[in-house]
Amino acid sequence: MLAAPAAAFCRTTTCGPGECVPAPECAYCLEGGLPLYWPGGCTSFSTALAGSPLRQITAGTTGQIVSDSLAQWIGVDCGGGATPSLAIFRTGDVTCDAQEYNQDSPNANIWMYRDDQWPYAGSGSTLALTTVTFNVKTGAIYDADVEINSIDSELTVGDGNVQADLISIVTHESGHFLGLSHSCDNNATMFASYKYGDIGLRSLEADDVAGICAIYPPGTDTSQCDPTPRHGFSGECGAPLEDKGCCTTAPGRPSGRGALAVALCCWAVGAGVYRRRRRRAG
């Protein structure tokens, strides 16, 4: 009798730099720490009103792509037609286009572009970066922001003359937004590789489905959940606490053009609260 293949998906955890070791079956999975998840059965997202004038992509187009991508993730069949126990709401466009988490004031989970400069390492090779703020004692996600490198990436949204396919990028980053790390399954959307012109990451594979169903198993009623961001919703930028702490590179290194690097940077923003960043390299 053939044994069932082991899942290759990995969940993002509360592991700080040097606190955990790579799992033997997949270096992207870290042994130790608590897995991250959105608490309460739902969350929300916003898109920056500015969109990307450089790539001629509006906030409306962005919001629809993000909405469709997240809907695909939470609409998968976990077995018998049951879907993950998570609801996601769109809060609309916001004027704020800064990655931030306000510990004592309203927030928004923002998808935004970087048309002027890429303010992180990996300029020219990084497609997007997702920053997740979470409670280190529980793994509960407090906030998530996604920055898309539009200055260095020739983003396209159609089916013809595809370059850096925005739908594929958003679908992959949506997995990080929901709590997944990279996968060791080279067929998965969460696999750590992207090739220009490819639209294959627009759809989810069996390993992606197994991952999202593990984070949000079916059976919980989400019809009465509250998607309001922590401390309330605001479309204006606040005054985030100063970043402090350290940065480390997760297991696995980029192997040239088309590789997907992962950088984990953890900054303390208050007692028991950390940020984790996941960088996608093109």
C-alpha atoms as a printed R data frame, in Angstrom:
    type eleno elety resid chain resno       x      y       z
1   ATOM     1    CA   MET     A     1   0.000  0.000   0.000
2   ATOM     2    CA   LEU     A     2   1.326  3.435  -0.899
3   ATOM     3    CA   ALA     A     3   1.620  5.970   1.885
4   ATOM     4    CA   ALA     A     4  -0.076  9.341   1.440
5   ATOM     5    CA   PRO     A     5   2.393 12.092   0.533
6   ATOM     6    CA   ALA     A     6   3.326 14.417   3.364
7   ATOM     7    CA   ALA     A     7   2.068 17.992   3.135
8   ATOM     8    CA   ALA     A     8   4.743 20.402   1.970
9   ATOM     9    CA   PHE     A     9   3.029 23.606   3.127
10  ATOM    10    CA   CYS     A    10   4.476 25.582   6.016
11  ATOM    11    CA   ARG     A    11   2.785 27.992   8.393
12  ATOM    12    CA   THR     A    12   4.392 31.237   9.475
13  ATOM    13    CA   THR     A    13   5.161 31.105  13.194
14  ATOM    14    CA   THR     A    14   6.132 33.346  16.086
15  ATOM    15    CA   CYS     A    15   9.745 32.164  15.859
16  ATOM    16    CA   GLY     A    16  12.203 34.990  16.256
17  ATOM    17    CA   PRO     A    17  15.726 35.051  14.824
18  ATOM    18    CA   GLY     A    18  17.688 32.011  15.980
19  ATOM    19    CA   GLU     A    19  14.834 30.660  18.092
20  ATOM    20    CA   CYS     A    20  13.774 27.789  15.828
21  ATOM    21    CA   VAL     A    21  15.367 25.291  13.477
22  ATOM    22    CA   PRO     A    22  14.285 24.240   9.974
23  ATOM    23    CA   ALA     A    23  12.204 21.095   9.826
24  ATOM    24    CA   PRO     A    24  14.008 18.193   8.112
25  ATOM    25    CA   GLU     A    25  11.217 17.648   5.584
26  ATOM    26    CA   CYS     A    26  11.070 21.304   4.472
27  ATOM    27    CA   ALA     A    27  13.496 24.089   5.319
28  ATOM    28    CA   TYR     A    28  10.747 26.709   5.113
29  ATOM    29    CA   CYS     A    29   8.968 25.081   8.070
30  ATOM    30    CA   LEU     A    30  10.428 26.130  11.404
31  ATOM    31    CA   GLU     A    31  10.151 23.789  14.392
32  ATOM    32    CA   GLY     A    32   9.054 25.668  17.478
33  ATOM    33    CA   GLY     A    33   6.964 28.748  18.021
34  ATOM    34    CA   LEU     A    34   3.244 29.189  17.529
35  ATOM    35    CA   PRO     A    35   1.553 29.288  14.099
36  ATOM    36    CA   LEU     A    36   0.014 32.598  13.021
37  ATOM    37    CA   TYR     A    37  -3.692 33.062  12.267
38  ATOM    38    CA   TRP     A    38  -6.365 35.736  12.065
39  ATOM    39    CA   PRO     A    39  -8.473 35.455  15.243
40  ATOM    40    CA   GLY     A    40 -12.231 35.854  15.507
41  ATOM    41    CA   GLY     A    41 -13.138 34.174  12.239
42  ATOM    42    CA   CYS     A    42 -12.634 37.173   9.954
43  ATOM    43    CA   THR     A    43 -10.471 40.062   8.872
44  ATOM    44    CA   SER     A    44 -10.552 42.916   6.367
45  ATOM    45    CA   PHE     A    45  -8.331 44.577   3.813
46  ATOM    46    CA   SER     A    46  -7.964 47.959   2.130
47  ATOM    47    CA   THR     A    47  -6.217 49.237  -0.962
48  ATOM    48    CA   ALA     A    48  -4.201 52.448  -1.149
49  ATOM    49    CA   LEU     A    49  -6.161 55.068  -3.074
50  ATOM    50    CA   ALA     A    50  -3.128 56.102  -5.131
51  ATOM    51    CA   GLY     A    51  -2.842 52.756  -6.910
52  ATOM    52    CA   SER     A    52   0.170 52.614  -9.232
53  ATOM    53    CA   PRO     A    53   0.238 55.537 -11.680
54  ATOM    54    CA   LEU     A    54   3.578 54.240 -12.968
55  ATOM    55    CA   ARG     A    55   2.039 50.933 -14.091
56  ATOM    56    CA   GLN     A    56  -1.386 52.464 -14.770
57  ATOM    57    CA   ILE     A    57  -3.086 50.220 -12.227
58  ATOM    58    CA   THR     A    58  -5.893 51.820 -10.245
59  ATOM    59    CA   ALA     A    59  -6.951 51.190  -6.682
60  ATOM    60    CA   GLY     A    60 -10.199 49.767  -8.037
61  ATOM    61    CA   THR     A    61  -8.403 47.213 -10.189
62  ATOM    62    CA   THR     A    62  -6.084 46.341  -7.321
63  ATOM    63    CA   GLY     A    63  -8.946 45.918  -4.886
64  ATOM    64    CA   GLN     A    64 -10.797 43.599  -7.242
65  ATOM    65    CA   ILE     A    65  -7.699 41.439  -7.793
66  ATOM    66    CA   VAL     A    66  -7.036 41.230  -4.056
67  ATOM    67    CA   SER     A    67 -10.692 40.485  -3.328
68  ATOM    68    CA   ASP     A    68 -10.806 37.718  -5.937
69  ATOM    69    CA   SER     A    69  -7.527 36.211  -4.716
70  ATOM    70    CA   LEU     A    70  -8.556 36.145  -1.063
71  ATOM    71    CA   ALA     A    71 -11.990 34.776  -2.002
72  ATOM    72    CA   GLN     A    72 -10.266 31.944  -3.854
73  ATOM    73    CA   TRP     A    73  -8.225 31.088  -0.751
74  ATOM    74    CA   ILE     A    74 -11.168 30.998   1.656
75  ATOM    75    CA   GLY     A    75 -13.489 29.338  -0.852
76  ATOM    76    CA   VAL     A    76 -11.483 26.144  -1.333
77  ATOM    77    CA   ASP     A    77 -13.032 22.747  -0.653
78  ATOM    78    CA   CYS     A    78 -11.582 21.334   2.567
79  ATOM    79    CA   GLY     A    79 -13.576 18.138   2.092
80  ATOM    80    CA   GLY     A    80 -17.246 17.446   1.501
81  ATOM    81    CA   GLY     A    81 -17.771 20.971   0.219
82  ATOM    82    CA   ALA     A    82 -16.773 22.550   3.539
83  ATOM    83    CA   THR     A    83 -14.711 25.745   3.317
84  ATOM    84    CA   PRO     A    84 -12.178 27.360   5.680
85  ATOM    85    CA   SER     A    85 -13.658 29.113   8.707
86  ATOM    86    CA   LEU     A    86 -12.671 32.643   7.741
87  ATOM    87    CA   ALA     A    87 -14.551 35.586   6.283
88  ATOM    88    CA   ILE     A    88 -12.801 38.538   4.625
89  ATOM    89    CA   PHE     A    89 -14.292 41.976   4.042
90  ATOM    90    CA   ARG     A    90 -13.076 44.855   1.902
91  ATOM    91    CA   THR     A    91 -13.040 48.173   3.725
92  ATOM    92    CA   GLY     A    92 -12.453 50.200   0.588
93  ATOM    93    CA   ASP     A    93  -9.695 52.530  -0.538
94  ATOM    94    CA   VAL     A    94  -7.581 54.453   1.964
95  ATOM    95    CA   THR     A    95  -5.331 57.492   1.649
96  ATOM    96    CA   CYS     A    96  -2.604 55.913   3.769
97  ATOM    97    CA   ASP     A    97   0.088 54.122   1.775
98  ATOM    98    CA   ALA     A    98   2.521 53.439   4.615
99  ATOM    99    CA   GLN     A    99   3.365 50.090   6.155
100 ATOM   100    CA   GLU     A   100   2.518 50.561   9.812
101 ATOM   101    CA   TYR     A   101   0.827 49.139  12.865
102 ATOM   102    CA   ASN     A   102  -0.618 51.516  15.432
103 ATOM   103    CA   GLN     A   103  -0.640 49.859  18.827
104 ATOM   104    CA   ASP     A   104  -2.944 52.421  20.450
105 ATOM   105    CA   SER     A   105  -4.936 53.833  17.527
106 ATOM   106    CA   PRO     A   106  -6.958 52.622  14.514
107 ATOM   107    CA   ASN     A   107  -5.428 50.553  11.721
108 ATOM   108    CA   ALA     A   108  -6.001 49.168   8.243
109 ATOM   109    CA   ASN     A   109  -4.611 46.129   6.442
110 ATOM   110    CA   ILE     A   110  -3.337 47.842   3.310
111 ATOM   111    CA   TRP     A   111  -2.240 46.645  -0.123
112 ATOM   112    CA   MET     A   112  -0.072 49.328  -1.715
113 ATOM   113    CA   TYR     A   113   2.477 50.011  -4.441
114 ATOM   114    CA   ARG     A   114   5.972 51.459  -4.350
115 ATOM   115    CA   ASP     A   115   6.247 53.557  -7.531
116 ATOM   116    CA   ASP     A   116   9.064 55.858  -6.421
117 ATOM   117    CA   GLN     A   117  11.565 53.597  -4.705
118 ATOM   118    CA   TRP     A   118  11.845 50.202  -3.057
119 ATOM   119    CA   PRO     A   119  12.895 51.036   0.523
120 ATOM   120    CA   TYR     A   120  14.199 47.563   1.373
121 ATOM   121    CA   ALA     A   121  17.084 45.330   0.408
122 ATOM   122    CA   GLY     A   122  16.634 43.455  -2.846
123 ATOM   123    CA   SER     A   123  15.654 46.384  -5.043
124 ATOM   124    CA   GLY     A   124  15.372 45.129  -8.595
125 ATOM   125    CA   SER     A   125  14.793 41.527  -7.545
126 ATOM   126    CA   THR     A   126  11.967 41.754  -5.030
127 ATOM   127    CA   LEU     A   127   8.384 41.666  -6.295
128 ATOM   128    CA   ALA     A   128   6.482 42.265  -3.059
129 ATOM   129    CA   LEU     A   129   6.791 42.233   0.696
130 ATOM   130    CA   THR     A   130   4.161 41.263   3.268
131 ATOM   131    CA   THR     A   131   4.595 42.516   6.833
132 ATOM   132    CA   VAL     A   132   2.563 40.726   9.502
133 ATOM   133    CA   THR     A   133   2.256 42.057  13.048
134 ATOM   134    CA   PHE     A   134   1.255 39.471  15.629
135 ATOM   135    CA   ASN     A   135   1.057 38.557  19.310
136 ATOM   136    CA   VAL     A   136   4.085 36.413  20.171
137 ATOM   137    CA   LYS     A   137   2.224 34.734  23.037
138 ATOM   138    CA   THR     A   138  -0.734 33.504  20.981
139 ATOM   139    CA   GLY     A   139   0.142 33.771  17.274
140 ATOM   140    CA   ALA     A   140  -2.906 35.992  16.682
141 ATOM   141    CA   ILE     A   141  -2.346 38.351  13.753
142 ATOM   142    CA   TYR     A   142  -2.988 41.993  14.586
143 ATOM   143    CA   ASP     A   143  -2.210 43.608  11.245
144 ATOM   144    CA   ALA     A   144  -0.894 42.779   7.763
145 ATOM   145    CA   ASP     A   145   0.322 45.136   5.031
146 ATOM   146    CA   VAL     A   146   1.459 44.222   1.530
147 ATOM   147    CA   GLU     A   147   3.860 46.387  -0.487
148 ATOM   148    CA   ILE     A   148   4.255 45.677  -4.206
149 ATOM   149    CA   ASN     A   149   7.490 46.681  -5.918
150 ATOM   150    CA   SER     A   150   6.061 48.545  -8.909
151 ATOM   151    CA   ILE     A   151   9.172 50.675  -9.487
152 ATOM   152    CA   ASP     A   152  11.327 47.665 -10.375
153 ATOM   153    CA   SER     A   153   8.690 45.218 -11.630
154 ATOM   154    CA   GLU     A   154   6.906 45.547 -14.958
155 ATOM   155    CA   LEU     A   155   3.512 44.607 -13.576
156 ATOM   156    CA   THR     A   156   0.797 43.401 -15.941
157 ATOM   157    CA   VAL     A   157  -2.803 42.387 -15.244
158 ATOM   158    CA   GLY     A   158  -4.028 40.901 -18.531
159 ATOM   159    CA   ASP     A   159  -3.550 37.593 -20.308
160 ATOM   160    CA   GLY     A   160  -1.447 38.958 -23.159
161 ATOM   161    CA   ASN     A   161   2.196 40.075 -23.093
162 ATOM   162    CA   VAL     A   162   2.478 38.992 -19.460
163 ATOM   163    CA   GLN     A   163   5.500 40.225 -17.544
164 ATOM   164    CA   ALA     A   164   5.315 40.276 -13.739
165 ATOM   165    CA   ASP     A   165   1.766 38.966 -13.410
166 ATOM   166    CA   LEU     A   166   0.031 40.997 -10.714
167 ATOM   167    CA   ILE     A   167  -2.682 38.379 -10.195
168 ATOM   168    CA   SER     A   168  -0.075 35.687  -9.509
169 ATOM   169    CA   ILE     A   169   1.853 37.981  -7.147
170 ATOM   170    CA   VAL     A   170  -1.299 38.925  -5.240
171 ATOM   171    CA   THR     A   171  -2.457 35.301  -4.978
172 ATOM   172    CA   HIS     A   172   0.906 34.297  -3.503
173 ATOM   173    CA   GLU     A   173   1.045 37.260  -1.117
174 ATOM   174    CA   SER     A   174  -2.527 36.480  -0.049
175 ATOM   175    CA   GLY     A   175  -1.202 33.198   1.305
176 ATOM   176    CA   HIS     A   176   1.296 35.117   3.444
177 ATOM   177    CA   PHE     A   177  -1.465 37.568   4.438
178 ATOM   178    CA   LEU     A   178  -3.471 34.610   5.779
179 ATOM   179    CA   GLY     A   179  -0.611 32.972   7.686
180 ATOM   180    CA   LEU     A   180   1.190 30.673   5.279
181 ATOM   181    CA   SER     A   181   4.946 30.562   4.753
182 ATOM   182    CA   HIS     A   182   6.573 29.144   1.628
183 ATOM   183    CA   SER     A   183   5.995 25.574   0.510
184 ATOM   184    CA   CYS     A   184   8.450 22.917  -0.606
185 ATOM   185    CA   ASP     A   185   5.949 21.622  -3.164
186 ATOM   186    CA   ASN     A   186   7.134 23.010  -6.498
187 ATOM   187    CA   ASN     A   187   3.578 22.836  -7.844
188 ATOM   188    CA   ALA     A   188   2.146 25.012  -5.082
189 ATOM   189    CA   THR     A   189   1.299 28.692  -5.413
190 ATOM   190    CA   MET     A   190   3.256 29.176  -2.173
191 ATOM   191    CA   PHE     A   191   6.390 27.613  -3.679
192 ATOM   192    CA   ALA     A   192   9.374 29.957  -3.463
193 ATOM   193    CA   SER     A   193   9.809 30.670  -7.157
194 ATOM   194    CA   TYR     A   194   8.291 32.826  -9.874
195 ATOM   195    CA   LYS     A   195   9.259 33.193 -13.537
196 ATOM   196    CA   TYR     A   196   8.350 36.305 -15.510
197 ATOM   197    CA   GLY     A   197   5.471 35.668 -17.878
198 ATOM   198    CA   ASP     A   198   4.029 32.816 -15.800
199 ATOM   199    CA   ILE     A   199   0.345 32.942 -14.812
200 ATOM   200    CA   GLY     A   200   0.321 29.534 -13.117
201 ATOM   201    CA   LEU     A   201   0.275 31.006  -9.621
202 ATOM   202    CA   ARG     A   202  -3.164 32.492 -10.206
203 ATOM   203    CA   SER     A   203  -4.771 29.207  -9.129
204 ATOM   204    CA   LEU     A   204  -4.289 27.137  -5.997
205 ATOM   205    CA   GLU     A   205  -2.975 23.595  -5.858
206 ATOM   206    CA   ALA     A   206  -3.634 20.725  -3.448
207 ATOM   207    CA   ASP     A   207  -0.825 21.745  -1.092
208 ATOM   208    CA   ASP     A   208  -2.146 25.316  -0.871
209 ATOM   209    CA   VAL     A   209  -5.615 23.970  -0.088
210 ATOM   210    CA   ALA     A   210  -4.219 21.712   2.640
211 ATOM   211    CA   GLY     A   211  -2.405 24.681   4.177
212 ATOM   212    CA   ILE     A   212  -5.335 27.087   4.360
213 ATOM   213    CA   CYS     A   213  -7.660 24.352   5.643
214 ATOM   214    CA   ALA     A   214  -5.146 23.560   8.406
215 ATOM   215    CA   ILE     A   215  -5.078 27.192   9.555
216 ATOM   216    CA   TYR     A   216  -8.851 27.727   9.430
217 ATOM   217    CA   PRO     A   217 -10.529 24.305   9.682
218 ATOM   218    CA   PRO     A   218 -14.205 24.207   8.659
219 ATOM   219    CA   GLY     A   219 -16.946 24.101  11.222
220 ATOM   220    CA   THR     A   220 -16.905 27.557  12.825
221 ATOM   221    CA   ASP     A   221 -19.750 29.990  12.138
222 ATOM   222    CA   THR     A   222 -18.230 33.238  10.845
223 ATOM   223    CA   SER     A   223 -21.508 34.968   9.952
224 ATOM   224    CA   GLN     A   224 -21.402 37.202  13.044
225 ATOM   225    CA   CYS     A   225 -17.674 37.947  13.078
226 ATOM   226    CA   ASP     A   226 -16.295 41.469  13.393
227 ATOM   227    CA   PRO     A   227 -13.769 42.394  10.664
228 ATOM   228    CA   THR     A   228 -12.841 45.754  12.199
229 ATOM   229    CA   PRO     A   229  -9.038 46.181  12.384
230 ATOM   230    CA   ARG     A   230  -7.455 46.237  15.801
231 ATOM   231    CA   HIS     A   231  -8.304 49.456  17.701
232 ATOM   232    CA   GLY     A   232 -10.752 50.413  14.950
233 ATOM   233    CA   PHE     A   233 -10.506 51.313  11.280
234 ATOM   234    CA   SER     A   234  -8.874 54.401   9.820
235 ATOM   235    CA   GLY     A   235  -7.947 55.247   6.250
236 ATOM   236    CA   GLU     A   236  -5.438 57.824   7.430
237 ATOM   237    CA   CYS     A   237  -1.859 57.075   8.401
238 ATOM   238    CA   GLY     A   238  -1.127 57.091  12.104
239 ATOM   239    CA   ALA     A   239   2.073 57.270  14.086
240 ATOM   240    CA   PRO     A   240   3.507 53.750  14.424
241 ATOM   241    CA   LEU     A   241   5.954 52.992  17.168
242 ATOM   242    CA   GLU     A   242   9.609 53.096  16.248
243 ATOM   243    CA   ASP     A   243  11.013 49.892  14.790
244 ATOM   244    CA   LYS     A   244  13.551 48.185  16.993
245 ATOM   245    CA   GLY     A   245  15.235 44.842  16.958
246 ATOM   246    CA   CYS     A   246  16.805 42.547  14.436
247 ATOM   247    CA   CYS     A   247  16.563 41.024  11.010
248 ATOM   248    CA   THR     A   248  17.457 37.551   9.808
249 ATOM   249    CA   THR     A   249  17.191 35.501   6.636
250 ATOM   250    CA   ALA     A   250  14.970 32.461   6.732
251 ATOM   251    CA   PRO     A   251  16.183 29.027   5.586
252 ATOM   252    CA   GLY     A   252  16.590 28.846   1.827
253 ATOM   253    CA   ARG     A   253  18.531 31.155  -0.455
254 ATOM   254    CA   PRO     A   254  17.669 32.662  -3.825
255 ATOM   255    CA   SER     A   255  19.224 30.768  -6.708
256 ATOM   256    CA   GLY     A   256  19.230 33.374  -9.438
257 ATOM   257    CA   ARG     A   257  16.572 35.056 -11.572
258 ATOM   258    CA   GLY     A   258  13.157 33.652 -10.884
259 ATOM   259    CA   ALA     A   259  14.019 32.502  -7.354
260 ATOM   260    CA   LEU     A   260  11.914 33.486  -4.399
261 ATOM   261    CA   ALA     A   261  13.818 34.777  -1.396
262 ATOM   262    CA   VAL     A   262  12.363 34.956   2.076
263 ATOM   263    CA   ALA     A   263  13.485 37.543   4.582
264 ATOM   264    CA   LEU     A   264  12.138 37.547   8.097
265 ATOM   265    CA   CYS     A   265  12.573 40.749  10.034
266 ATOM   266    CA   CYS     A   266  11.170 40.916  13.540
267 ATOM   267    CA   TRP     A   267  10.792 44.286  15.214
268 ATOM   268    CA   ALA     A   268   9.367 44.797  18.656
269 ATOM   269    CA   VAL     A   269   6.512 47.288  18.632
270 ATOM   270    CA   GLY     A   270   5.388 46.768  22.198
271 ATOM   271    CA   ALA     A   271   5.284 44.047  24.802
272 ATOM   272    CA   GLY     A   272   4.596 40.696  23.203
273 ATOM   273    CA   VAL     A   273   4.025 42.130  19.721
274 ATOM   274    CA   TYR     A   274   6.254 41.553  16.699
275 ATOM   275    CA   ARG     A   275   6.322 42.184  12.989
276 ATOM   276    CA   ARG     A   276   7.376 39.605  10.474
277 ATOM   277    CA   ARG     A   277   8.183 40.454   6.869
278 ATOM   278    CA   ARG     A   278   8.122 38.107   3.912
279 ATOM   279    CA   ARG     A   279   9.868 39.251   0.771
280 ATOM   280    CA   ARG     A   280   9.175 37.889  -2.670
281 ATOM   281    CA   ALA     A   281  12.076 38.071  -5.095
282 ATOM   282    CA   GLY     A   282  11.562 37.946  -8.831
